[in-house]
Coordinates of C-alpha atoms and ligand atoms in Angstrom, one line a residue:
M1093 CA 0.0 0.0 0.1
T1094 CA 1.5 3.6 -0.9
S1095 CA 1.0 6.6 2.1
P1096 CA -1.6 8.9 0.6
A1097 CA 0.4 12.0 -0.8
P1098 CA 0.5 14.3 1.6
E1099 CA -1.2 17.6 1.7
V1100 CA 0.2 20.7 0.1
P1101 CA 1.0 22.8 3.5
W1102 CA -0.4 26.7 3.8
W1103 CA 3.1 28.0 3.7
I1104 CA 3.9 26.8 0.4
D1105 CA 3.0 30.3 -1.5
A1106 CA 3.7 32.0 1.9
V1107 CA 5.7 34.7 2.4
V1108 CA 7.2 35.6 6.1
Y1109 CA 8.6 38.7 7.7
Q1110 CA 11.0 38.8 10.6
V1111 CA 10.4 41.7 13.3
Y1112 CA 13.5 42.2 15.3
P1113 CA 11.0 44.2 18.2
R1114 CA 14.0 46.0 19.8
S1115 CA 14.9 47.8 16.3
F1116 CA 11.1 47.7 15.3
A1117 CA 9.0 50.5 17.3
D1118 CA 8.9 51.9 20.4
S1119 CA 5.4 52.4 22.0
D1120 CA 6.6 54.3 25.5
G1121 CA 9.9 55.9 24.7
D1122 CA 12.2 53.8 26.1
G1123 CA 14.6 53.8 23.0
V1124 CA 13.8 49.9 23.0
G1125 CA 11.1 48.3 20.6
D1126 CA 8.2 46.9 21.9
L1127 CA 5.2 44.9 21.5
R1128 CA 2.4 47.6 21.6
G1129 CA 5.0 49.5 19.0
V1130 CA 4.7 46.1 16.2
A1131 CA 1.1 46.1 17.1
S1132 CA 0.9 49.6 16.1
R1133 CA 2.8 49.1 12.8
L1134 CA 0.7 46.2 11.4
D1135 CA -1.0 48.3 8.6
H1136 CA 2.4 48.2 7.1
L1137 CA 2.8 44.8 7.4
E1138 CA -0.6 44.4 6.1
R1139 CA -0.3 46.7 2.9
L1140 CA 2.9 44.7 2.4
G1141 CA 0.9 41.4 2.2
V1142 CA 2.8 38.9 3.9
D1143 CA 1.4 36.0 5.4
V1144 CA 3.7 35.5 8.6
I1145 CA 5.6 37.6 11.0
W1146 CA 8.3 35.6 12.3
L1147 CA 9.2 37.8 15.9
S1148 CA 12.4 37.7 17.1
P1149 CA 13.0 36.7 20.6
V1150 CA 10.5 38.3 23.4
Y1151 CA 11.2 36.3 26.1
R1152 CA 12.6 37.5 29.5
S1153 CA 16.5 37.8 29.0
P1154 CA 19.0 39.5 30.6
H1155 CA 19.7 40.7 27.0
D1156 CA 23.7 39.9 27.0
D1157 CA 22.9 38.7 23.2
N1158 CA 19.1 41.0 22.3
G1159 CA 17.4 38.6 24.1
Y1160 CA 19.1 35.2 22.4
D1161 CA 19.6 34.5 25.7
I1162 CA 16.7 33.6 27.5
S1163 CA 16.1 33.5 31.5
D1164 CA 12.4 32.8 31.3
Y1165 CA 10.3 30.8 28.4
R1166 CA 7.2 32.2 29.9
A1167 CA 7.5 35.6 30.5
I1168 CA 7.8 38.7 28.1
D1169 CA 11.0 40.7 28.6
P1170 CA 9.2 43.9 30.5
S1171 CA 11.1 45.8 27.9
F1172 CA 8.6 44.4 25.6
G1173 CA 6.2 44.7 27.4
T1174 CA 3.7 42.1 29.2
L1175 CA 1.8 38.5 28.2
E1176 CA -1.4 40.8 28.1
D1177 CA 0.4 42.9 25.2
F1178 CA 1.3 39.5 23.8
D1179 CA -2.3 38.2 23.6
V1180 CA -3.5 41.5 21.8
L1181 CA -0.8 41.1 19.3
L1182 CA -1.2 38.1 18.4
A1183 CA -5.0 38.2 18.1
D1184 CA -4.6 41.4 15.6
V1185 CA -2.1 39.3 13.7
H1186 CA -4.7 36.6 13.5
A1187 CA -7.9 38.9 12.7
R1188 CA -5.9 40.4 10.0
G1189 CA -5.3 36.9 8.9
M1190 CA -1.4 36.4 9.0
R1191 CA -0.1 34.1 10.9
L1192 CA 2.8 34.6 14.0
V1193 CA 5.6 32.2 14.2
M1194 CA 8.2 32.8 17.7
D1195 CA 11.9 32.4 18.0
L1196 CA 12.5 29.1 19.8
V1197 CA 16.4 29.7 21.3
V1198 CA 17.4 26.2 23.3
N1199 CA 20.8 25.5 22.3
H1200 CA 21.3 27.6 25.0
T1201 CA 19.5 28.9 27.7
S1202 CA 20.6 32.5 30.1
D1203 CA 22.7 31.8 32.8
E1204 CA 20.2 33.8 34.8
H1205 CA 18.1 30.7 33.7
P1206 CA 16.4 29.5 37.3
W1207 CA 17.7 25.6 35.5
F1208 CA 21.1 27.0 34.8
V1209 CA 20.9 29.0 38.9
E1210 CA 20.0 25.9 40.3
S1211 CA 22.7 23.9 38.3
R1212 CA 25.8 25.5 38.9
S1213 CA 24.6 25.5 42.5
S1214 CA 26.9 22.3 43.4
T1215 CA 28.0 19.3 41.4
D1216 CA 24.8 17.1 42.7
N1217 CA 21.9 19.6 42.1
P1218 CA 19.3 17.6 40.3
K1219 CA 19.6 20.0 37.2
R1220 CA 23.7 19.9 37.4
D1221 CA 23.6 17.4 33.9
W1222 CA 21.0 20.1 32.1
Y1223 CA 24.0 21.6 31.3
W1224 CA 27.7 20.5 30.1
W1225 CA 30.0 20.5 33.1
R1226 CA 33.3 19.6 32.6
P1227 CA 36.7 19.4 35.2
A1228 CA 39.7 21.2 34.5
R1229 CA 42.1 19.6 31.6
D1230 CA 43.9 16.4 33.4
G1231 CA 47.4 17.7 34.8
I1232 CA 46.1 21.5 34.7
A1233 CA 44.5 23.7 37.3
P1234 CA 41.4 25.3 36.9
G1235 CA 41.7 28.7 35.4
E1236 CA 45.4 28.4 34.5
P1237 CA 45.9 29.0 30.7
G1238 CA 44.7 25.7 28.4
A1239 CA 43.3 24.0 31.2
E1240 CA 39.4 24.3 29.3
P1241 CA 38.0 21.1 29.6
T1242 CA 38.0 21.5 25.3
N1243 CA 40.1 24.1 22.8
W1244 CA 37.0 25.3 21.6
G1245 CA 36.9 29.1 21.2
S1246 CA 33.5 30.8 21.4
F1247 CA 31.1 31.8 18.4
F1248 CA 31.5 35.5 20.6
S1249 CA 35.4 35.6 20.6
G1250 CA 37.3 34.0 23.7
S1251 CA 37.0 30.4 25.0
A1252 CA 33.6 28.6 24.8
W1253 CA 34.2 27.2 28.5
Q1254 CA 33.7 29.4 31.5
L1255 CA 35.1 28.3 35.0
D1256 CA 33.0 28.5 37.7
E1257 CA 34.8 29.4 40.6
R1258 CA 31.7 28.0 42.9
T1259 CA 32.1 24.5 42.0
G1260 CA 35.7 24.7 40.2
E1261 CA 34.4 23.1 37.2
Y1262 CA 33.5 24.5 33.8
Y1263 CA 30.4 25.0 31.6
L1264 CA 30.6 25.1 28.0
H1265 CA 28.5 28.5 26.1
L1266 CA 29.0 28.1 22.4
F1267 CA 28.0 31.7 22.6
S1268 CA 28.1 34.4 24.9
R1269 CA 29.2 33.6 28.4
K1270 CA 25.6 34.4 29.7
Q1271 CA 24.2 31.8 27.3
P1272 CA 25.4 28.1 28.4
D1273 CA 24.6 25.1 26.2
L1274 CA 21.5 23.0 27.4
N1275 CA 22.4 19.5 27.6
W1276 CA 19.7 17.2 24.8
E1277 CA 21.4 14.4 26.3
H1278 CA 19.2 14.8 29.5
P1279 CA 15.4 13.8 28.8
E1280 CA 14.5 16.2 31.4
V1281 CA 16.0 18.8 29.4
R1282 CA 14.2 17.6 25.9
R1283 CA 10.6 16.9 28.2
A1284 CA 10.6 20.2 29.8
V1285 CA 11.1 22.3 26.4
H1286 CA 8.9 20.0 24.0
E1287 CA 6.2 21.1 27.2
M1288 CA 7.2 24.8 26.7
M1289 CA 7.1 25.0 23.0
R1290 CA 3.0 23.4 23.4
W1291 CA 2.9 26.2 26.0
W1292 CA 3.2 28.6 23.2
L1293 CA 0.8 26.8 20.3
D1294 CA -1.8 26.4 22.9
R1295 CA -1.7 30.3 23.6
G1296 CA -2.1 30.5 19.3
V1297 CA 1.4 30.9 17.9
D1298 CA 1.2 29.6 14.8
G1299 CA 5.0 28.1 14.3
F1300 CA 8.7 28.4 15.6
R1301 CA 12.0 29.2 14.6
M1302 CA 14.5 28.0 15.8
D1303 CA 17.9 28.8 16.8
V1304 CA 21.2 27.1 15.9
I1305 CA 19.1 23.8 16.0
N1306 CA 21.4 22.2 14.4
F1307 CA 23.7 22.3 17.5
I1308 CA 21.9 20.7 20.0
S1309 CA 23.8 17.0 19.8
K1310 CA 26.9 17.3 20.7
D1311 CA 29.3 14.1 20.2
V1312 CA 30.2 13.0 23.0
G1313 CA 32.2 10.0 24.1
A1314 CA 30.5 6.9 26.2
D1315 CA 32.9 7.8 29.2
G1316 CA 31.6 12.0 28.7
S1317 CA 34.4 13.0 26.7
L1318 CA 34.1 16.0 24.1
T1319 CA 37.0 16.3 21.6
D1320 CA 39.6 19.1 20.5
G1321 CA 39.0 20.3 17.8
I1322 CA 41.7 21.4 14.5
V1323 CA 43.7 24.8 15.4
V1324 CA 44.2 26.4 11.7
D1325 CA 47.0 28.6 11.1
G1326 CA 46.8 32.0 12.6
A1327 CA 43.2 31.1 14.7
L1328 CA 43.5 31.4 18.8
Y1329 CA 41.2 28.7 19.1
G1330 CA 40.2 24.9 18.4
D1331 CA 37.3 24.5 15.8
G1332 CA 35.0 22.5 17.7
R1333 CA 32.2 22.4 15.0
P1334 CA 32.9 19.1 14.1
S1335 CA 31.3 17.6 17.3
Y1336 CA 28.3 19.5 17.2
V1337 CA 27.2 20.7 13.7
C1338 CA 24.3 18.2 13.0
G1339 CA 25.9 15.8 15.8
P1340 CA 24.9 11.8 15.9
R1341 CA 21.1 12.5 17.2
I1342 CA 20.2 15.4 16.0
H1343 CA 17.7 13.5 13.3
E1344 CA 16.7 11.9 16.6
F1345 CA 15.8 14.9 18.9
L1346 CA 14.0 16.8 15.9
H1347 CA 12.0 13.9 15.2
E1348 CA 11.2 13.5 18.8
M1349 CA 10.0 16.9 19.0
H1350 CA 7.8 16.8 16.0
R1351 CA 6.0 14.0 17.6
E1352 CA 6.3 15.5 20.9
V1353 CA 4.6 18.9 20.2
V1354 CA 3.6 19.3 16.5
A1355 CA 2.2 16.2 15.2
G1356 CA -1.7 15.5 15.9
R1357 CA -2.5 19.2 16.6
P1358 CA -5.2 20.2 14.8
D1359 CA -3.3 23.4 12.4
R1360 CA -0.4 22.9 11.2
I1361 CA 2.2 24.8 12.3
L1362 CA 5.5 26.0 10.7
T1363 CA 9.2 24.7 11.9
V1364 CA 12.3 26.0 10.4
G1365 CA 15.4 25.5 11.7
E1366 CA 18.1 28.1 11.6
M1367 CA 21.3 25.6 10.7
P1368 CA 24.9 26.9 10.4
E1369 CA 27.1 24.5 8.1
V1370 CA 24.0 22.3 7.3
T1371 CA 25.0 21.1 3.8
V1372 CA 22.1 20.3 0.7
E1373 CA 22.4 16.6 2.0
D1374 CA 22.0 17.4 5.3
A1375 CA 18.8 19.3 4.3
I1376 CA 16.9 16.7 2.4
L1377 CA 17.1 15.0 5.3
F1378 CA 15.6 17.4 7.8
T1379 CA 12.8 18.4 5.4
D1380 CA 11.6 15.6 4.3
P1381 CA 8.0 15.5 4.8
E1382 CA 8.0 11.6 5.7
R1383 CA 10.7 12.0 8.3
H1384 CA 8.6 14.4 10.3
E1385 CA 11.5 16.8 11.3
V1386 CA 11.2 20.2 9.9
D1387 CA 9.5 22.3 7.4
M1388 CA 12.5 24.2 5.8
V1389 CA 15.7 25.0 6.6
F1390 CA 17.9 28.4 6.8
Q1391 CA 21.0 27.9 5.1
F1392 CA 24.3 30.1 4.9
E1393 CA 26.1 28.8 2.2
H1394 CA 25.0 31.7 -0.4
V1395 CA 25.7 34.8 3.2
G1396 CA 29.2 33.0 3.8
L1397 CA 30.2 33.5 -0.6
D1398 CA 32.1 36.7 0.2
H1399 CA 33.6 35.5 3.5
G1400 CA 37.2 34.6 3.6
A1401 CA 38.4 32.3 6.3
A1402 CA 36.8 34.1 9.0
K1403 CA 33.5 36.2 8.3
W1404 CA 35.5 39.2 9.1
D1405 CA 37.9 38.1 5.7
V1406 CA 35.2 40.3 3.5
H1407 CA 35.8 40.0 -0.2
P1408 CA 33.6 41.0 -3.1
L1409 CA 31.1 38.3 -4.3
R1410 CA 31.6 36.1 -7.9
L1411 CA 28.3 35.9 -9.0
T1412 CA 29.2 32.9 -10.7
D1413 CA 29.5 31.2 -7.2
L1414 CA 26.4 32.5 -5.9
K1415 CA 25.0 30.6 -9.1
A1416 CA 26.3 27.8 -8.4
S1417 CA 25.4 27.5 -5.1
F1418 CA 21.4 28.5 -5.6
G1419 CA 21.6 26.3 -8.4
R1420 CA 22.6 23.4 -6.0
W1421 CA 20.1 23.8 -3.4
Q1422 CA 17.3 24.5 -5.6
A1423 CA 18.2 21.5 -7.5
G1424 CA 18.8 18.7 -3.7
L1425 CA 15.2 19.9 -2.6
A1426 CA 13.5 20.1 -6.1
S1427 CA 10.7 16.7 -5.4
V1428 CA 12.0 16.0 -1.9
G1429 CA 11.9 19.2 1.3
W1430 CA 11.7 22.4 0.5
N1431 CA 13.7 25.5 0.6
S1432 CA 14.0 29.0 2.8
L1433 CA 15.0 32.1 0.6
Y1434 CA 16.7 35.5 2.7
W1435 CA 19.0 38.0 2.0
D1436 CA 19.2 39.9 5.0
N1437 CA 18.5 38.7 9.0
H1438 CA 19.5 40.5 12.0
D1439 CA 22.6 38.7 11.4
Q1440 CA 24.0 39.8 8.2
P1441 CA 24.6 43.2 6.7
R1442 CA 22.3 44.8 4.9
I1443 CA 22.2 42.7 1.4
V1444 CA 21.7 46.4 -0.7
S1445 CA 24.9 47.1 0.8
R1446 CA 26.2 44.2 0.1
F1447 CA 25.8 42.5 -3.4
G1448 CA 24.1 45.7 -4.4
D1449 CA 24.9 49.7 -4.6
D1450 CA 23.5 51.9 -1.7
G1451 CA 24.6 54.5 -3.6
E1452 CA 23.3 55.9 -7.5
Y1453 CA 21.6 52.5 -8.1
R1454 CA 20.0 51.7 -4.4
E1455 CA 16.8 51.3 -5.4
R1456 CA 17.5 49.7 -8.7
S1457 CA 19.6 47.2 -7.3
A1458 CA 17.5 46.7 -4.0
T1459 CA 14.7 45.4 -6.3
M1460 CA 16.5 43.2 -8.7
L1461 CA 17.8 41.5 -5.5
A1462 CA 14.4 40.9 -4.2
T1463 CA 13.2 40.0 -7.9
V1464 CA 15.7 37.3 -7.7
L1465 CA 15.4 35.6 -4.3
H1466 CA 11.6 35.9 -4.4
L1467 CA 11.6 33.8 -7.6
H1468 CA 13.6 30.9 -6.3
R1469 CA 11.0 27.7 -5.5
G1470 CA 11.0 27.9 -1.5
T1471 CA 9.6 29.7 0.9
P1472 CA 10.8 33.8 1.1
Y1473 CA 12.0 35.9 3.8
V1474 CA 12.2 39.5 4.2
Y1475 CA 14.2 41.5 7.4
Q1476 CA 12.4 44.0 8.6
G1477 CA 13.4 47.4 6.6
E1478 CA 14.9 45.5 3.8
E1479 CA 11.5 46.2 1.7
L1480 CA 12.8 49.4 2.0
G1481 CA 15.6 49.1 0.7
M1482 CA 17.8 49.9 3.9
T1483 CA 21.6 50.1 4.0
N1484 CA 24.5 49.5 6.2
A1485 CA 24.3 51.7 9.3
H1486 CA 28.4 52.9 8.2
F1487 CA 29.1 53.3 12.0
E1488 CA 32.6 55.4 11.8
R1489 CA 33.7 54.7 15.8
I1490 CA 34.0 51.4 17.9
D1491 CA 31.4 52.9 20.4
Q1492 CA 28.6 53.0 17.8
Y1493 CA 28.2 49.6 17.7
R1494 CA 26.3 47.1 20.5
D1495 CA 26.7 44.0 19.5
I1496 CA 28.4 41.3 21.5
E1497 CA 30.1 40.0 18.3
S1498 CA 31.4 42.6 16.9
V1499 CA 32.4 44.5 20.2
N1500 CA 34.3 40.9 21.3
F1501 CA 35.7 40.2 17.9
Y1502 CA 37.4 44.6 18.0
A1503 CA 38.2 43.9 21.5
E1504 CA 40.1 40.3 21.1
A1505 CA 41.7 41.4 17.9
L1506 CA 43.0 44.4 19.3
E1507 CA 44.3 42.9 22.1
H1508 CA 46.6 40.0 19.9
G1509 CA 47.9 42.4 17.7
L1510 CA 45.2 40.5 14.7
G1511 CA 44.9 43.8 12.9
L1512 CA 45.1 47.5 12.9
P1513 CA 42.1 49.8 14.6
A1514 CA 41.4 51.0 10.5
A1515 CA 41.5 47.5 9.6
L1516 CA 38.9 46.3 12.1
L1517 CA 36.3 48.8 12.1
E1518 CA 36.1 48.3 7.9
A1519 CA 35.4 44.5 8.7
L1520 CA 32.9 45.8 11.1
R1521 CA 31.9 48.1 8.9
A1522 CA 31.6 45.4 6.2
V1523 CA 29.8 42.4 8.6
S1524 CA 28.5 43.5 11.5
R1525 CA 25.6 42.3 12.9
D1526 CA 24.6 46.3 13.6
N1527 CA 24.1 46.5 10.4
A1528 CA 20.8 45.4 10.2
R1529 CA 19.7 46.2 13.5
T1530 CA 19.7 50.4 13.3
P1531 CA 16.1 51.1 13.9
V1532 CA 13.1 50.8 11.3
Q1533 CA 12.6 54.0 9.2
W1534 CA 9.4 54.7 9.2
D1535 CA 8.8 58.2 8.5
A1536 CA 11.4 61.8 8.1
S1537 CA 10.7 62.9 11.7
A1538 CA 12.9 62.9 14.7
N1539 CA 14.5 59.3 15.1
A1540 CA 12.6 58.3 11.6
G1541 CA 9.5 57.6 13.5
F1542 CA 10.8 55.2 15.6
T1543 CA 11.0 56.2 19.2
T1544 CA 10.5 59.7 21.4
G1545 CA 13.1 58.8 23.1
T1546 CA 17.3 58.2 22.9
P1547 CA 17.4 55.0 20.3
W1548 CA 19.4 52.1 21.9
I1549 CA 21.3 52.1 19.0
E1550 CA 22.1 55.1 16.4
V1551 CA 19.4 55.4 13.7
N1552 CA 21.2 55.5 10.2
P1553 CA 21.0 58.9 9.0
N1554 CA 19.2 58.2 5.6
Y1555 CA 16.0 58.2 6.9
T1556 CA 15.2 61.4 6.0
E1557 CA 15.8 59.7 2.3
I1558 CA 14.9 56.1 2.7
N1559 CA 11.6 55.9 5.0
A1560 CA 8.4 54.0 4.8
A1561 CA 6.0 56.6 4.6
A1562 CA 8.0 58.2 1.5
Q1563 CA 7.3 54.8 0.0
Q1564 CA 4.0 53.8 0.3
E1565 CA 3.1 57.2 -1.5
D1566 CA 5.7 56.3 -4.4
P1567 CA 4.4 53.6 -7.1
G1568 CA 8.2 53.2 -7.7
S1569 CA 9.6 52.4 -4.4
V1570 CA 11.1 49.9 -3.5
F1571 CA 8.2 49.3 -0.6
H1572 CA 5.7 48.7 -3.8
H1573 CA 8.3 46.4 -5.5
Y1574 CA 8.4 43.4 -2.7
R1575 CA 4.7 44.1 -2.1
R1576 CA 4.1 43.0 -6.0
L1577 CA 6.5 40.5 -5.8
I1578 CA 5.0 38.6 -2.9
E1579 CA 1.6 39.2 -4.6
L1580 CA 2.6 37.4 -7.6
R1581 CA 3.8 34.5 -5.4
H1582 CA 0.0 34.2 -4.2
T1583 CA -1.6 34.8 -7.6
E1584 CA 0.2 32.9 -10.0
P1585 CA 0.7 29.5 -8.7
V1586 CA 4.6 29.1 -10.9
V1587 CA 6.0 30.8 -8.4
S1588 CA 5.2 29.0 -5.4
L1589 CA 5.0 25.5 -7.2
G1590 CA 7.0 25.9 -10.3
D1591 CA 10.3 24.0 -11.4
F1592 CA 13.6 25.4 -11.6
T1593 CA 16.6 25.8 -14.1
M1594 CA 19.4 27.9 -13.8
L1595 CA 20.5 29.1 -16.9
L1596 CA 23.9 31.1 -18.2
A1597 CA 26.0 29.4 -15.0
E1598 CA 29.2 31.2 -15.9
D1599 CA 28.0 34.5 -16.5
D1600 CA 29.6 36.6 -14.3
A1601 CA 27.0 39.3 -14.6
V1602 CA 23.6 38.3 -15.5
Y1603 CA 21.4 36.0 -13.4
A1604 CA 19.2 34.3 -14.5
F1605 CA 16.6 31.2 -14.9
L1606 CA 13.8 29.7 -15.8
R1607 CA 10.4 28.4 -13.9
R1608 CA 7.4 26.4 -15.5
W1609 CA 4.2 24.8 -14.0
D1610 CA 1.2 23.9 -15.5
G1611 CA 1.3 25.4 -19.2
I1612 CA 3.2 28.6 -17.9
E1613 CA 6.9 29.7 -17.7
L1614 CA 8.9 32.4 -16.0
L1615 CA 12.4 33.6 -17.2
V1616 CA 14.1 35.6 -14.4
L1617 CA 16.7 37.9 -15.1
G1618 CA 18.9 40.3 -13.1
N1619 CA 21.8 42.5 -13.5
F1620 CA 24.1 42.6 -11.0
T1621 CA 27.0 45.3 -12.4
S1622 CA 26.0 48.7 -13.2
Q1623 CA 26.8 48.5 -16.7
V1624 CA 24.8 47.4 -19.5
R1625 CA 24.9 43.7 -20.1
P1626 CA 23.5 41.4 -23.1
V1627 CA 21.4 38.3 -22.2
D1628 CA 22.7 35.2 -24.3
V1629 CA 19.7 32.9 -22.6
P1630 CA 19.1 30.0 -25.3
D1631 CA 15.6 30.8 -27.2
A1632 CA 15.8 34.2 -26.7
H1633 CA 13.4 34.6 -29.6
R1634 CA 10.8 33.0 -28.0
W1635 CA 11.1 35.2 -25.0
A1636 CA 11.1 38.8 -27.0
E1637 CA 7.6 38.6 -27.2
A1638 CA 6.7 37.4 -23.9
E1639 CA 4.7 39.3 -21.3
L1640 CA 6.8 41.4 -19.2
L1641 CA 5.1 40.5 -16.0
L1642 CA 7.6 42.5 -13.6
G1643 CA 10.4 44.8 -14.2
N1644 CA 12.2 47.4 -12.2
A1645 CA 13.1 49.9 -14.8
G1646 CA 10.3 50.7 -16.4
D1647 CA 9.8 49.0 -20.1
P1648 CA 12.8 48.5 -22.1
T1649 CA 12.9 49.7 -26.2
P1650 CA 12.2 46.5 -28.1
V1651 CA 15.3 45.9 -30.2
P1652 CA 14.9 43.7 -33.8
G1653 CA 15.8 40.5 -34.9
G1654 CA 13.5 38.4 -32.2
R1655 CA 16.8 38.8 -29.4
I1656 CA 16.0 40.5 -25.7
P1657 CA 16.9 43.9 -24.9
A1658 CA 20.5 44.0 -22.7
L1659 CA 19.6 45.0 -18.8
R1660 CA 20.3 48.2 -17.9
P1661 CA 22.3 48.9 -14.3
W1662 CA 21.5 46.1 -12.2
E1663 CA 17.7 46.0 -14.0
S1664 CA 15.7 42.6 -13.2
R1665 CA 12.5 42.0 -15.5
I1666 CA 10.2 38.8 -15.1
Y1667 CA 8.9 37.6 -18.6
R1668 CA 6.2 35.1 -18.9
R1669 CA 4.8 33.0 -22.0
A1670 CA 2.5 30.0 -22.5
V1671 CA 4.4 26.5 -23.0
P1672 CA 2.7 24.2 -25.5
Q1673 CA 1.6 21.1 -23.0
V1674 CA 2.9 17.4 -23.9
V1675 CA 0.3 15.2 -23.6
D1676 CA 0.8 11.5 -22.5
G1677 CA -0.1 8.6 -25.5
Ligands
TEU2181 O1 22.6 33.5 15.1 C1 23.6 31.7 14.9 C2 24.8 32.2 13.9 O2 25.7 30.9 14.1 C3 25.1 33.1 13.6 O3 25.0 33.7 12.6 C4 25.4 34.0 14.6 O4 25.0 35.2 14.6 C5 27.1 34.3 14.3 O5 27.3 36.1 13.7 C6 28.3 33.9 13.6 O6 29.1 34.8 12.9 C7 21.7 32.2 15.9 C8 20.7 34.2 16.3 O7 20.1 34.1 15.0 C9 21.9 35.3 16.6 O8 21.3 36.5 17.2 C10 22.9 34.6 18.0 O9 23.4 35.7 18.7 C11 23.0 33.3 18.1 O10 22.2 32.4 17.3 C12 23.0 32.8 19.5 O11 21.7 32.6 19.9

């Protein structure tokens, strides 16, 4: 007996919008965005036409990592409001026909979470094993250099181990010292997380974006040992990733979570796993609906293409690399599994400054980049402000930065003589996470309409020109282009369902691909340069007559001879045509 065809889930033609609440909208003038602020701006999201809001963490937190360090999973942080504010927001989101997805941060908690407070209190506390505690390395006194249980570095600089004086043992923290890693080997940890997830679903939320979820299974020996990582030339620490990226029990843990939390609920929820370093082969397993793990993953390959050995060694993108990467992911998840599609989020620099031109061609390049991304097969994610073509922060001084990763990187690099201040600041200007965290630019009033107080991080001074109010009035704006792309996904089935064929893999300027579904074919073109570029696609004469569904530079001047007009700087076009159907028999 074959199993019935799986139903088409609601999110197949959905677009998700990420709200980073700290920087979205501040309702009470304390300079920090909050839930009432989000509620006050739902009109903007409804006009844009998005289906789902993913809310970055709003739980109680000491904010060492802007809320990704949670001290109470069932409370709203006072800086964001109250549970009642949350319920009001959720009801309003639902009333407008949208859904709300929560951020789930369970690789680690805050060190101020009661679980960790108990765990650190003594070596025989019942919660001791909820976290990764290890004695100093054999033969070295605790606190001495090299005494850490393994040589792993933390993502936020320094060792991944912190000595706790009270018991003389170290605890593991892959991120900040205030983000101890939970021990998922312990069944009670998993049960506590499942219970908490069900609590939020019962409250009415529609799914979870799961923070670094592919780090939860650590490769631990039967005797409890963890292994040193390789130290590459010039690195201060060993690379622990082979011991925790997609570790031995990751599929088991996600399958169990699905069974305990997701399966059997009356409404289908959305799960997306954030998975640094995930490969296409892993992603097929994670997102195969038959395996019941997650619906889609955030992969990192395309946002690493302009990095060298470290994320701080930035070099220009080669377009052929981007095409090779996306092409592989599109092919890999064509028949089993599903892609997520994103340029920006709260950890990445702004795409228009990164792969586009945030000067003369800001609007053109922002809309071209949006077109190329949104026409791939998968679920697109829009990060707040991306729909306005917001740019990098262009900070000049270290005291303008707030992000723990950026601030620690700068201090550590200076301390170890790894770079001169000017060069380090240049690296931060290109890749710091704060580039995406400056407040949303709502209008041309003081502080871009984000707050009546002093914003927790500087507003980008370009808000007088780049803001939502101006763009809503302007049909040619980046905002309206995003709105049209989202509308297209809702109205043209080929956008969500069509298969994908990459074209011009070797062309270093023009991105081109086909989508095809049910007798309709789309040709999508994007010029990644400031020069006029010819388009040498196969069957050009068939496309020369096709309908131009959406462009970002007005109608091109037709050219004779069945050719496609050359692309102007940063121009994008979507052509549509009917194709003869092959009839069986
Ligand atoms: O990020 C995980 C992650 O691996 C990186 O994207 C990280 O932001 C860092 O830049 C690596 O250089 C997630 C969250 O999205 C991020 O905001 C958190 O800081 C992190 O996990 C810890 O919770």
